[in-house]
Amino acid sequence: MQLLDGVLVSAHIKEQIKQEVQDWQANGGKKPHLAAILVGNNPASEAYVGSKVKHCEELGFDSTLLRFDSDISEDFLISEVERLNNDETIDGILVQLPLPAHISGDSVINAISPGKDVDGFHPISLGRMLLGQPTFLPATPYGIMLMLEYYKIDTTGMHCVIIGRSNIVGTPMTILMSRASNPGNATVTMCHSKTRNLREITRSADIIIAAIGRPKYVTADMVKPGAIIIDVGINRIDDSTRKSGSRLVGDVDFDNVAPLCSYITPVPKGVGLMTICGLMKNTLQAAKQAKELIG
Ligand code: NDP
């Protein structure tokens, strides 16, 4: 079994991005600038946004964090997004999800200018991805593709089972894994909560991508020996042996599945770090495209 090491791969990609930013600035480009919007004080969202802002500093990007109370109105949030759309100093906009229940995530994402949609969630970005046109890929699926690419894993002809059909992970992942490229060129089965005989399907998988949000849901009896496992899940479970009283685990029962498979991503230090790489690559791309547009 080989670990697909998010620390190693993200360090490599971040070095590439840093170098690209330096070259870009040496040629008269300005620092890429990411604006992140955080509504409320969900601890997990705070941690994700904090990490994204920290990565901006590390890579030589500018960042602006806009924080709003959880009782702001949808109209106000949309007007803030529009303000950022019109601000030429901002290259990329991300709205940390989930939003409070009274705000429609779709309406807010739809308000982001597609040219600044560095999370790749806007319908135009997703439509272009579906058609194989240049676009911002959703950050997590993009990060997974970068991970497979780094380890030169040839997925051609593989049976890829994706568990989860969210718009931000599972669904775009099915498109990327089935497109005519490598990684890709896989035969894809998408599973969800209404799938019958999930175990039988996953046992025929050469590669399983689990994006479910249920701790240790994929167990050893669901995995064919030699399969590749990509664990997207981030779940906090109680752990009295830890000072904090809890720890993070994925959607895969790592301890029992790892000995069976050929490659596996750990949680933490796996896909999460790759998601940040996807976001940062998109932000740099947005900065370069803005320069082309503005001149
Ligand atoms: P969603 O809750 O939006 O989607 C979960 C999907 O899993 C749904 O499609 C659901 O099916 C499916 N599902 C739920 N239960 C089962 C089951 N018993 N059997 C089969 N399928 C099931 O989650 P996300 O896609 O946003 O996130 C998934 C996980 O990935 C979470 O743990 C999240 O924290 C993590 N995540 C990690 C990221 C990273 O960077 N590492 C980035 C984004 C998310 P149905 O549609 O039928 O309800």
Coordinates of C-alpha atoms and ligand atoms in Angstrom, one line a residue:
M1 CA 0.0 0.0 0.0
Q2 CA 1.2 3.5 -0.8
L3 CA -0.1 6.6 0.9
L4 CA -1.2 9.4 -1.4
D5 CA 0.5 12.0 0.7
G6 CA -1.3 15.4 0.6
V7 CA 1.5 17.0 2.5
L8 CA 4.1 16.0 0.0
V9 CA 2.1 16.7 -3.1
S10 CA 0.7 20.0 -1.9
A11 CA 4.2 21.2 -0.9
H12 CA 5.3 20.4 -4.5
I13 CA 2.4 22.2 -6.1
K14 CA 2.7 25.2 -3.8
E15 CA 6.4 25.6 -4.8
Q16 CA 5.3 25.6 -8.4
I17 CA 2.6 28.2 -7.7
K18 CA 5.1 30.4 -5.7
Q19 CA 7.5 30.4 -8.6
E20 CA 4.8 31.2 -11.1
V21 CA 3.6 34.1 -9.0
Q22 CA 7.2 35.4 -8.8
D23 CA 7.6 35.1 -12.6
W24 CA 4.2 36.7 -13.1
Q25 CA 5.2 39.7 -10.9
A26 CA 8.6 39.9 -12.6
N27 CA 6.8 40.4 -15.9
G28 CA 4.6 43.2 -14.5
G29 CA 1.7 41.2 -13.2
K30 CA 0.1 42.1 -9.8
K31 CA -0.2 39.8 -6.9
P32 CA -3.3 37.5 -7.2
H33 CA -5.9 38.6 -4.7
L34 CA -8.5 36.3 -3.1
A35 CA -11.5 37.6 -1.3
A36 CA -13.1 35.2 1.1
I37 CA -16.6 35.7 2.6
L38 CA -17.4 34.0 5.9
V39 CA -20.9 34.3 7.4
G40 CA -21.5 33.4 11.0
N41 CA -19.0 31.5 13.2
N42 CA -19.2 27.8 12.4
P43 CA -15.9 26.5 13.8
A44 CA -15.2 24.2 10.8
S45 CA -15.9 27.1 8.4
E46 CA -13.6 29.4 10.4
A47 CA -10.8 26.8 10.2
Y48 CA -11.2 26.3 6.5
V49 CA -11.3 30.0 5.7
G50 CA -8.4 30.6 8.1
S51 CA -6.3 28.0 6.3
K52 CA -7.1 29.5 2.9
V53 CA -6.1 33.0 4.0
K54 CA -2.9 31.6 5.5
H55 CA -2.0 29.8 2.3
C56 CA -2.5 33.1 0.4
E57 CA 0.2 34.7 2.5
E58 CA 2.5 31.7 2.1
L59 CA 2.2 31.8 -1.7
G60 CA 2.6 35.5 -2.2
F61 CA -1.1 36.3 -2.8
D62 CA -3.1 39.1 -1.3
S63 CA -6.2 38.1 0.6
T64 CA -9.2 39.9 2.1
L65 CA -11.5 38.2 4.6
L66 CA -15.0 39.6 4.9
R67 CA -16.8 38.4 8.0
F68 CA -20.5 38.9 8.5
D69 CA -22.9 38.0 11.3
S70 CA -25.2 35.0 10.6
D71 CA -28.3 37.3 10.6
I72 CA -27.3 39.3 7.5
S73 CA -29.8 39.3 4.7
E74 CA -29.4 37.4 1.4
D75 CA -29.8 40.7 -0.5
F76 CA -27.0 42.3 1.5
L77 CA -24.7 39.3 0.9
I78 CA -25.4 39.4 -2.8
S79 CA -24.7 43.2 -2.9
E80 CA -21.3 42.5 -1.2
V81 CA -20.5 39.8 -3.8
E82 CA -21.4 42.3 -6.6
R83 CA -19.2 44.9 -5.0
L84 CA -16.3 42.4 -5.1
N85 CA -17.2 41.6 -8.7
N86 CA -16.7 45.2 -9.6
D87 CA -13.5 45.7 -7.6
E88 CA -10.6 45.4 -10.1
T89 CA -8.1 44.7 -7.3
I90 CA -9.9 41.4 -6.5
D91 CA -9.2 38.4 -8.7
G92 CA -11.1 35.6 -7.0
I93 CA -14.1 35.4 -4.7
L94 CA -15.0 32.5 -2.5
V95 CA -18.1 32.2 -0.3
Q96 CA -17.5 29.6 2.5
L97 CA -20.4 27.1 2.6
P98 CA -22.6 26.3 4.3
L99 CA -24.5 29.5 4.6
P100 CA -27.2 30.1 7.2
A101 CA -30.5 28.5 6.3
H102 CA -32.3 31.8 5.4
I103 CA -29.7 32.5 2.6
S104 CA -29.8 30.6 -0.6
G105 CA -26.4 29.3 -1.4
D106 CA -27.3 29.0 -5.1
S107 CA -28.4 32.6 -5.3
V108 CA -25.2 33.8 -3.7
I109 CA -22.9 31.6 -5.9
N110 CA -24.9 32.6 -9.0
A111 CA -24.1 36.3 -8.2
I112 CA -20.3 35.7 -8.4
S113 CA -18.8 36.8 -11.6
P114 CA -17.8 33.6 -13.5
G115 CA -14.4 35.2 -14.1
K116 CA -13.8 35.4 -10.3
D117 CA -15.4 32.0 -9.5
V118 CA -12.3 30.4 -8.1
D119 CA -14.2 27.7 -6.2
G120 CA -15.6 26.6 -9.5
F121 CA -19.2 26.3 -8.2
H122 CA -20.9 28.8 -10.6
P123 CA -23.3 27.2 -13.2
I124 CA -21.1 28.7 -16.0
S125 CA -18.0 27.1 -14.6
L126 CA -19.7 23.7 -14.1
G127 CA -21.2 23.9 -17.6
R128 CA -17.9 24.6 -19.2
M129 CA -16.3 21.8 -17.2
L130 CA -19.1 19.5 -18.5
L131 CA -18.3 20.5 -22.1
G132 CA -14.5 20.2 -21.6
Q133 CA -13.9 23.9 -22.1
P134 CA -11.3 25.9 -20.2
T135 CA -12.7 27.0 -16.8
F136 CA -12.2 27.0 -13.1
L137 CA -12.6 23.4 -11.9
P138 CA -14.3 22.9 -8.5
A139 CA -11.4 23.0 -6.1
T140 CA -11.8 19.5 -4.5
P141 CA -12.2 17.5 -7.7
Y142 CA -9.4 19.6 -9.2
G143 CA -7.2 18.8 -6.2
I144 CA -7.9 15.0 -6.6
M145 CA -7.0 15.1 -10.3
L146 CA -3.7 16.9 -9.3
M147 CA -3.0 14.2 -6.8
L148 CA -3.6 11.3 -9.3
E149 CA -1.4 13.2 -11.8
Y150 CA 1.4 13.6 -9.3
Y151 CA 1.6 9.9 -8.6
K152 CA 1.2 9.1 -12.4
I153 CA -1.7 6.8 -11.7
D154 CA -3.1 5.7 -15.0
T155 CA -6.9 5.5 -14.5
T156 CA -7.6 4.5 -18.2
G157 CA -10.2 1.8 -18.4
M158 CA -10.6 1.6 -14.6
H159 CA -14.0 1.2 -13.0
C160 CA -14.3 4.3 -10.8
V161 CA -17.0 4.3 -8.2
I162 CA -17.9 7.7 -6.7
I163 CA -20.0 7.7 -3.6
G164 CA -21.8 11.0 -3.2
R165 CA -23.5 13.3 -5.7
S166 CA -23.0 16.8 -4.3
N167 CA -22.6 19.6 -6.8
I168 CA -19.2 20.5 -5.3
V169 CA -17.6 17.0 -5.1
G170 CA -19.3 13.9 -6.3
T171 CA -21.0 15.1 -9.4
P172 CA -18.1 17.1 -10.9
M173 CA -15.8 14.1 -10.0
T174 CA -17.9 11.8 -12.2
I175 CA -17.4 14.2 -15.2
L176 CA -13.6 14.6 -14.6
M177 CA -13.0 10.8 -14.2
S178 CA -15.0 9.9 -17.3
R179 CA -13.5 12.6 -19.6
A180 CA -11.1 11.6 -22.4
S181 CA -7.8 12.4 -20.6
N182 CA -5.6 10.8 -18.0
P183 CA -6.4 10.9 -15.2
G184 CA -9.8 10.2 -16.5
N185 CA -10.9 7.7 -19.2
A186 CA -12.5 5.7 -16.4
T187 CA -15.8 3.9 -16.5
V188 CA -17.7 5.7 -13.8
T189 CA -20.5 4.6 -11.5
M190 CA -22.0 7.2 -9.2
C191 CA -23.6 6.1 -6.0
H192 CA -25.7 7.9 -3.4
S193 CA -28.0 7.2 -0.5
K194 CA -30.6 5.5 -2.7
T195 CA -28.2 3.2 -4.3
R196 CA -29.0 -0.5 -3.9
N197 CA -26.3 -3.1 -3.2
L198 CA -23.6 -0.4 -2.6
R199 CA -21.2 -3.1 -1.3
E200 CA -21.4 -5.1 -4.5
I201 CA -20.8 -2.1 -6.6
T202 CA -17.8 -0.9 -4.6
R203 CA -16.3 -4.4 -4.6
S204 CA -16.0 -4.1 -8.4
A205 CA -14.2 -0.8 -8.2
D206 CA -10.6 -0.3 -9.2
I207 CA -10.9 3.2 -7.7
I208 CA -13.3 4.4 -5.0
I209 CA -13.8 8.1 -4.4
A210 CA -15.8 8.5 -1.1
A211 CA -17.5 11.9 -0.6
I212 CA -20.3 10.9 1.8
G213 CA -19.8 12.7 5.1
R214 CA -20.2 9.6 7.2
P215 CA -17.3 8.5 9.4
K216 CA -15.6 5.3 8.4
Y217 CA -18.5 4.3 6.2
V218 CA -16.4 2.5 3.6
T219 CA -15.3 -0.7 5.3
A220 CA -12.8 -3.4 4.3
D221 CA -15.6 -5.8 3.0
M222 CA -16.6 -3.1 0.5
V223 CA -13.1 -2.9 -1.1
K224 CA -11.5 -5.1 -3.8
P225 CA -7.9 -6.0 -2.9
G226 CA -5.6 -3.6 -4.8
A227 CA -8.1 -0.9 -5.3
I228 CA -7.2 2.8 -5.1
I229 CA -9.0 4.8 -2.4
I230 CA -9.6 8.5 -2.4
D231 CA -11.2 9.7 0.9
V232 CA -12.8 13.1 0.6
G233 CA -14.7 12.9 3.9
I234 CA -13.9 15.1 6.9
N235 CA -15.8 14.0 10.0
R236 CA -15.2 14.9 13.6
I237 CA -15.6 12.1 16.0
D238 CA -15.2 11.8 19.8
D239 CA -11.9 10.6 21.0
S240 CA -11.3 10.7 24.7
T241 CA -7.6 9.9 24.2
R242 CA -7.1 13.3 22.6
K243 CA -6.7 16.5 24.6
S244 CA -9.4 18.1 22.5
G245 CA -11.7 15.2 23.1
S246 CA -12.2 14.6 19.3
R247 CA -10.4 13.9 16.1
L248 CA -10.9 14.0 12.3
V249 CA -11.6 10.9 10.3
G250 CA -12.6 10.3 6.7
D251 CA -15.5 8.4 5.1
V252 CA -13.2 5.3 4.9
D253 CA -12.3 3.0 7.7
F254 CA -8.6 3.7 7.1
D255 CA -7.1 1.2 9.5
N256 CA -8.8 -1.8 8.1
V257 CA -9.0 -0.7 4.4
A258 CA -5.4 0.6 4.0
P259 CA -3.7 -2.9 4.2
L260 CA -6.0 -4.1 1.4
C261 CA -5.5 -1.4 -1.2
S262 CA -2.8 -0.2 -3.6
Y263 CA -3.0 3.5 -2.8
I264 CA -5.0 5.5 -0.2
T265 CA -5.4 9.1 0.9
P266 CA -5.2 9.7 4.7
V267 CA -7.5 12.0 6.6
P268 CA -6.3 14.5 7.6
K269 CA -3.3 15.4 5.3
G270 CA -4.9 14.0 2.2
V271 CA -7.6 15.5 -0.1
G272 CA -8.1 18.6 2.1
L273 CA -4.7 20.0 1.3
M274 CA -5.2 19.3 -2.4
T275 CA -8.4 21.3 -2.3
I276 CA -6.4 24.3 -1.2
C277 CA -4.0 23.7 -4.1
G278 CA -7.0 23.6 -6.5
L279 CA -8.3 26.9 -5.1
M280 CA -4.9 28.6 -5.3
K281 CA -4.2 27.5 -8.8
N282 CA -7.6 28.8 -9.8
T283 CA -6.9 32.2 -8.2
L284 CA -3.6 32.6 -10.0
Q285 CA -5.4 31.7 -13.3
A286 CA -8.1 34.3 -12.5
A287 CA -5.4 37.0 -11.9
K288 CA -3.8 36.1 -15.2
Q289 CA -7.1 36.1 -17.1
A290 CA -8.1 39.5 -15.6
K291 CA -4.9 41.0 -16.9
E292 CA -5.6 39.7 -20.3
L293 CA -9.1 41.2 -20.2
I294 CA -8.2 44.5 -18.7
G295 CA -4.9 44.8 -20.6
Ligands
NDP1 P1 -23.1 16.3 0.8 O1 -23.7 16.1 2.2 O2 -23.5 17.4 0.0 O3 -23.3 15.0 0.0 C1 -23.1 13.7 0.5 C2 -23.5 12.7 -0.5 O4 -23.3 11.4 0.1 C3 -24.9 12.8 -1.0 O5 -25.0 12.7 -2.4 C4 -25.6 11.6 -0.3 O6 -26.6 11.0 -1.1 C5 -24.5 10.6 -0.2 N1 -24.7 9.7 0.9 C6 -25.1 9.9 2.1 N2 -25.3 8.8 2.8 C7 -25.0 7.8 2.0 C8 -25.1 6.4 2.1 N3 -25.4 5.8 3.2 N4 -24.7 5.6 1.0 C9 -24.4 6.2 -0.1 N5 -24.3 7.6 -0.3 C10 -24.7 8.3 0.7 O7 -21.5 16.3 1.1 P2 -20.3 16.9 0.3 O8 -20.1 16.3 -1.0 O9 -20.3 18.4 0.5 O10 -19.1 16.4 1.3 C11 -18.9 15.0 1.5 C12 -17.8 14.9 2.6 O11 -16.6 15.5 2.1 C13 -18.1 15.6 3.9 O12 -17.5 14.9 4.9 C14 -17.3 16.9 3.7 O13 -16.9 17.5 5.0 C15 -16.2 16.5 2.9 N6 -15.5 17.5 2.1 C16 -14.2 17.5 2.1 C17 -13.5 18.4 1.3 C18 -12.0 18.4 1.3 O14 -11.4 19.3 0.9 N7 -11.4 17.3 1.8 C19 -14.2 19.4 0.5 C20 -15.7 19.2 0.5 C21 -16.3 18.3 1.3 P3 -28.0 11.8 -1.4 O15 -27.7 12.7 -2.5 O16 -28.9 10.7 -1.9 O17 -28.4 12.4 -0.2

